[in-house]
Coordinates of C-alpha atoms in Angstrom, one line a residue:
X1 CA 189.9 47.6 46.9
X2 CA 190.5 43.8 47.2
X3 CA 187.7 42.1 45.7
X4 CA 186.9 38.6 46.8
X5 CA 183.2 38.4 46.5
X6 CA 180.7 39.5 43.8
X7 CA 177.0 39.7 43.8
X8 CA 175.1 39.5 40.8
X9 CA 171.4 40.6 41.0
X10 CA 169.0 39.1 38.3
X11 CA 169.5 35.3 36.9
X12 CA 168.5 35.8 33.3
X13 CA 170.5 35.4 30.3
X14 CA 173.0 38.5 31.2
X15 CA 173.2 37.9 35.0
X16 CA 173.9 34.2 34.4
X17 CA 176.6 34.8 32.1
X18 CA 178.1 37.4 34.4
X19 CA 178.0 34.8 37.1
X20 CA 179.6 32.3 35.3
X21 CA 182.7 34.3 34.1
X22 CA 183.1 35.7 37.5
X23 CA 183.3 32.0 39.2
X24 CA 185.6 31.1 36.1
X25 CA 187.9 33.9 37.2
X26 CA 188.1 32.7 40.7
X27 CA 185.8 34.9 42.6
X28 CA 183.1 33.8 45.1
X29 CA 179.9 34.8 43.9
X30 CA 176.3 35.1 45.0
X31 CA 173.5 35.1 42.2
X32 CA 170.2 36.5 43.4
X33 CA 166.9 36.5 41.8
X34 CA 163.2 36.4 43.2
X35 CA 162.0 34.0 40.6
X36 CA 163.2 30.7 41.8
X37 CA 162.6 29.1 38.3
X38 CA 164.8 31.8 36.6
X39 CA 167.5 31.0 39.0
X40 CA 167.2 27.2 38.6
X41 CA 167.3 27.6 34.9
X42 CA 170.4 29.9 35.2
X43 CA 172.2 27.2 37.2
X44 CA 171.2 24.5 34.7
X45 CA 172.8 26.5 32.0
X46 CA 176.1 27.2 33.8
X47 CA 176.0 23.6 34.7
X48 CA 175.6 22.6 30.7
X49 CA 178.4 24.9 29.8
X50 CA 180.8 23.7 32.2
X51 CA 180.1 20.1 31.2
X52 CA 180.6 21.1 27.5
X53 CA 183.9 22.2 28.8
X54 CA 184.7 18.7 30.3
X55 CA 183.8 17.1 27.0
X56 CA 186.2 19.3 25.2
X57 CA 189.0 18.3 27.4
X58 CA 189.3 22.0 28.8
X59 CA 188.0 21.1 32.3
X60 CA 187.6 18.0 34.4
X61 CA 185.2 16.9 37.3
X62 CA 187.4 18.2 40.1
X63 CA 187.4 21.7 38.2
X64 CA 183.5 21.8 38.0
X65 CA 183.2 20.8 41.7
X66 CA 185.8 23.8 42.6
X67 CA 183.7 26.1 40.6
X68 CA 180.5 25.0 42.1
X69 CA 181.9 25.6 45.5
X70 CA 182.5 29.4 44.7
X71 CA 178.7 29.7 43.3
X72 CA 175.7 30.4 45.9
X73 CA 172.2 31.3 45.1
X74 CA 169.7 33.3 46.8
X75 CA 166.1 35.2 46.7
X76 CA 167.0 38.1 49.1
X77 CA 169.1 41.1 48.6
X78 CA 170.3 40.4 52.2
X79 CA 172.7 37.9 50.5
X80 CA 174.7 41.0 49.2
X81 CA 175.8 42.2 52.6
X82 CA 179.2 40.8 52.4
X83 CA 179.9 41.8 48.6
X84 CA 182.6 44.2 47.6
X85 CA 181.1 44.4 44.3
X86 CA 177.2 43.8 43.3
X87 CA 176.4 43.8 39.7
X88 CA 172.6 44.6 38.8
X89 CA 171.3 42.7 35.7
X90 CA 167.8 43.1 35.9
X91 CA 165.0 44.5 33.5
X92 CA 165.7 47.7 31.7
X93 CA 163.3 50.0 33.5
X94 CA 164.8 53.0 35.3
X95 CA 162.3 53.4 38.1
X96 CA 162.9 49.6 38.9
X97 CA 166.6 50.0 39.0
X98 CA 166.4 53.2 41.0
X99 CA 164.2 51.1 43.7
X100 CA 166.7 48.2 43.9
X101 CA 169.6 50.5 44.1
X102 CA 168.0 52.2 47.0
X103 CA 167.6 48.9 48.5
X104 CA 171.2 47.7 47.8
X105 CA 172.5 50.9 49.4
X106 CA 170.8 50.3 52.6
X107 CA 171.8 46.6 52.7
X108 CA 175.5 46.7 51.5
X109 CA 178.5 48.2 53.4
X110 CA 179.5 51.5 52.7
X111 CA 182.6 50.5 50.7
X112 CA 180.6 48.3 48.5
X113 CA 180.8 49.3 44.7
X114 CA 177.1 49.0 42.9
X115 CA 177.3 48.5 39.3
X116 CA 174.6 48.4 36.5
X117 CA 174.7 46.2 33.5
X118 CA 172.3 48.8 31.8
X119 CA 172.7 49.0 28.1
X120 CA 171.4 52.7 27.7
X121 CA 170.2 54.2 30.9
X122 CA 171.7 57.0 32.7
X123 CA 173.9 55.8 35.6
X124 CA 173.9 59.3 37.1
X125 CA 169.9 58.9 37.7
X126 CA 170.3 55.3 39.1
X127 CA 173.1 56.6 41.5
X128 CA 171.1 59.4 42.8
X129 CA 168.6 56.9 44.3
X130 CA 171.3 56.0 46.6
X131 CA 173.7 57.7 49.2
X132 CA 176.7 56.5 47.5
X133 CA 176.7 58.1 44.1
X134 CA 180.3 58.1 43.9
X135 CA 180.5 54.2 44.3
X136 CA 178.0 53.7 41.4
X137 CA 179.0 53.0 37.9
X138 CA 178.0 51.3 34.6
X139 CA 179.6 47.9 33.9
X140 CA 177.8 46.9 30.5
X141 CA 178.5 43.4 29.5
X142 CA 177.5 41.8 26.0
X143 CA 175.4 38.7 25.2
X144 CA 176.5 36.1 25.3
X145 CA 178.7 37.3 28.2
X146 CA 180.9 34.1 28.3
X147 CA 182.1 34.7 24.6
X148 CA 182.1 38.4 24.1
X149 CA 185.1 40.3 25.2
X150 CA 183.8 43.8 25.7
X151 CA 182.6 45.6 28.8
X152 CA 181.7 49.4 28.5
X153 CA 182.6 51.0 31.8
X154 CA 180.6 53.9 32.4
X155 CA 181.1 56.6 35.5
X156 CA 178.0 58.6 36.4
X157 CA 178.5 62.3 37.3
X158 CA 179.6 61.6 40.8
X159 CA 181.8 58.1 40.3
X160 CA 185.3 58.5 41.5
X161 CA 188.1 57.8 39.4
X162 CA 189.4 55.2 42.0
X163 CA 186.0 53.1 41.5
X164 CA 186.3 53.5 37.7
X165 CA 189.6 52.0 38.0
X166 CA 188.6 49.3 40.5
X167 CA 185.9 48.3 37.9
X168 CA 188.3 48.3 35.0
X169 CA 190.7 46.3 36.8
X170 CA 187.9 43.8 37.6
X171 CA 186.9 43.4 33.9
X172 CA 190.5 42.7 32.9
X173 CA 190.3 39.8 35.9
X174 CA 187.3 38.7 34.6
X175 CA 189.1 38.0 31.1
X176 CA 187.3 41.1 29.4
X177 CA 188.3 44.1 27.5
X178 CA 187.1 47.1 29.2
X179 CA 186.7 50.4 27.4
X180 CA 185.7 53.8 29.4
X181 CA 182.8 55.5 27.9
X182 CA 181.0 58.9 28.8
X183 CA 177.5 58.8 30.0
X184 CA 175.4 59.3 27.0
X185 CA 172.1 57.4 26.2
X186 CA 173.2 53.9 24.7
X187 CA 177.2 54.9 25.3
X188 CA 179.4 53.6 22.5
X189 CA 178.0 50.3 21.2
X190 CA 174.3 50.7 21.5
X191 CA 174.4 54.4 20.6
X192 CA 175.4 53.0 17.1
X193 CA 173.7 49.6 16.9
X194 CA 170.3 50.4 18.0
X195 CA 169.7 53.1 15.4
X196 CA 171.3 50.4 12.6
X197 CA 168.8 47.8 13.7
X198 CA 165.9 50.2 14.0
X199 CA 166.7 51.3 10.4
X200 CA 166.6 47.7 9.2
X201 CA 163.2 47.2 10.8
X202 CA 162.1 50.4 9.0
X203 CA 163.2 48.9 5.7
X204 CA 161.2 46.0 6.6
X205 CA 158.0 47.8 7.6
X206 CA 158.3 49.8 4.1
X207 CA 158.6 46.5 2.3
X208 CA 161.9 47.1 0.8
X209 CA 162.8 43.4 1.3
X210 CA 162.0 40.5 3.5
X211 CA 163.8 40.1 6.9
X212 CA 165.7 36.9 5.1
X213 CA 167.1 39.4 2.3
X214 CA 167.5 42.3 4.6
X215 CA 169.9 40.2 6.8
X216 CA 171.3 38.5 3.9
X217 CA 172.5 42.0 2.3
X218 CA 173.9 43.2 5.4
X219 CA 176.1 40.1 5.9
X220 CA 177.4 39.9 2.3
X221 CA 177.2 43.6 1.4
X222 CA 178.8 45.0 4.7
X223 CA 180.5 41.9 6.1
X224 CA 178.4 41.8 9.4
X225 CA 178.6 38.4 11.0
X226 CA 174.8 38.3 11.7
X227 CA 171.9 40.2 10.1
X228 CA 170.4 43.0 12.1
X229 CA 166.8 41.8 12.1
X230 CA 168.2 38.2 13.4
X231 CA 170.4 40.2 16.0
X232 CA 167.2 42.0 16.9
X233 CA 165.5 38.8 17.8
X234 CA 168.5 37.5 19.7
X235 CA 168.6 40.6 21.8
X236 CA 164.9 40.7 22.2
X237 CA 162.6 43.0 20.3
X238 CA 160.9 44.5 23.5
X239 CA 164.5 45.4 24.6
X240 CA 165.2 47.0 21.2
X241 CA 162.0 49.0 21.3
X242 CA 162.7 50.1 25.0
X243 CA 166.2 51.5 24.0
X244 CA 164.8 53.3 20.8
X245 CA 162.0 54.8 23.0
X246 CA 164.7 55.9 25.5
X247 CA 166.7 57.4 22.8
X248 CA 163.7 59.4 21.3
X249 CA 163.0 60.6 24.6
X250 CA 166.5 61.8 25.6
X251 CA 167.6 63.1 22.4
X252 CA 164.4 64.3 20.9
X253 CA 165.7 63.6 17.6
X254 CA 163.5 62.0 14.8
X255 CA 166.3 59.6 13.7
X256 CA 165.9 57.6 17.0
X257 CA 162.1 57.5 16.5
X258 CA 161.0 53.7 16.9
X259 CA 160.0 51.9 13.9
X260 CA 156.3 50.8 13.8
X261 CA 157.6 47.2 13.1
X262 CA 159.3 46.9 16.4
X263 CA 155.9 48.1 18.1
X264 CA 153.7 45.8 16.2
X265 CA 155.9 42.7 17.0
X266 CA 155.8 43.6 20.7
X267 CA 152.3 44.2 20.7
X268 CA 151.9 40.7 19.3
X269 CA 154.0 39.2 21.7
X270 CA 156.5 38.4 19.2
X271 CA 159.8 39.2 21.0
X272 CA 162.2 37.2 19.3
X273 CA 164.1 33.9 20.2
X274 CA 162.6 34.0 23.8
X275 CA 159.2 33.8 22.8
X276 CA 159.8 31.4 19.5
X277 CA 158.9 34.2 17.2
X278 CA 159.9 37.6 16.1
X279 CA 161.2 38.6 12.5
X280 CA 162.0 34.8 12.3
X281 CA 159.9 31.7 13.3
X282 CA 161.9 29.5 15.7
X283 CA 159.1 27.0 16.2
X284 CA 159.6 25.6 12.8

């Protein structure tokens, strides 16, 4: 398939990043979100990144204008009607994703590939909401998208090899390093990473050490670039809790049981960096 136009649904941190790298790779992009405030924030963030590139001598004003010409925004799923690939990057709730994929299936041409940026959920279940399960695939980017090289490509039960190969090739054109993962909750990275972060939260809850000491120990003792609780704050404590609960539900194994600390933080509205407070206080 000759991909010329990419649709991105969801203008949050992940969606904005996916739109940015797609434009930078030379693709026409339409970024859609029902929340105009979120959409405006995404565009401001992308503009800021490009202006920084100008300041560093990596881009000029002409280059910025060329990129802006490739990026369109909208608030209606109908804006995806001429896209060869649509990448969904909305909230991690399976019922909402299934509803959206059903709508995309009805709007997009029959050859359009529908990809989900889900970090853990079942591609097969999402695909079953459409009449094109063979053209639905997981395309899991990592935060921050412009910096992180990895993309996990996850075929569902019905996804064809051609579709997986097309998305694999697209990832490379976006300057990413794709890996193929079988469909299991959490795929590769989050299957390993989320229990690690959850265990750090359990250690915090048990009073083993403070958040600062736990993170310092893992950075200096295990050579981690960032501590597990700081990473949890960056990703979003609510997101980590959702993934833990999904693992617990799917695997039925007590090792995936969410920590009380994660639940308490979410109940308090302390979701990490995005709310200004999580395991750390970002308002100081």
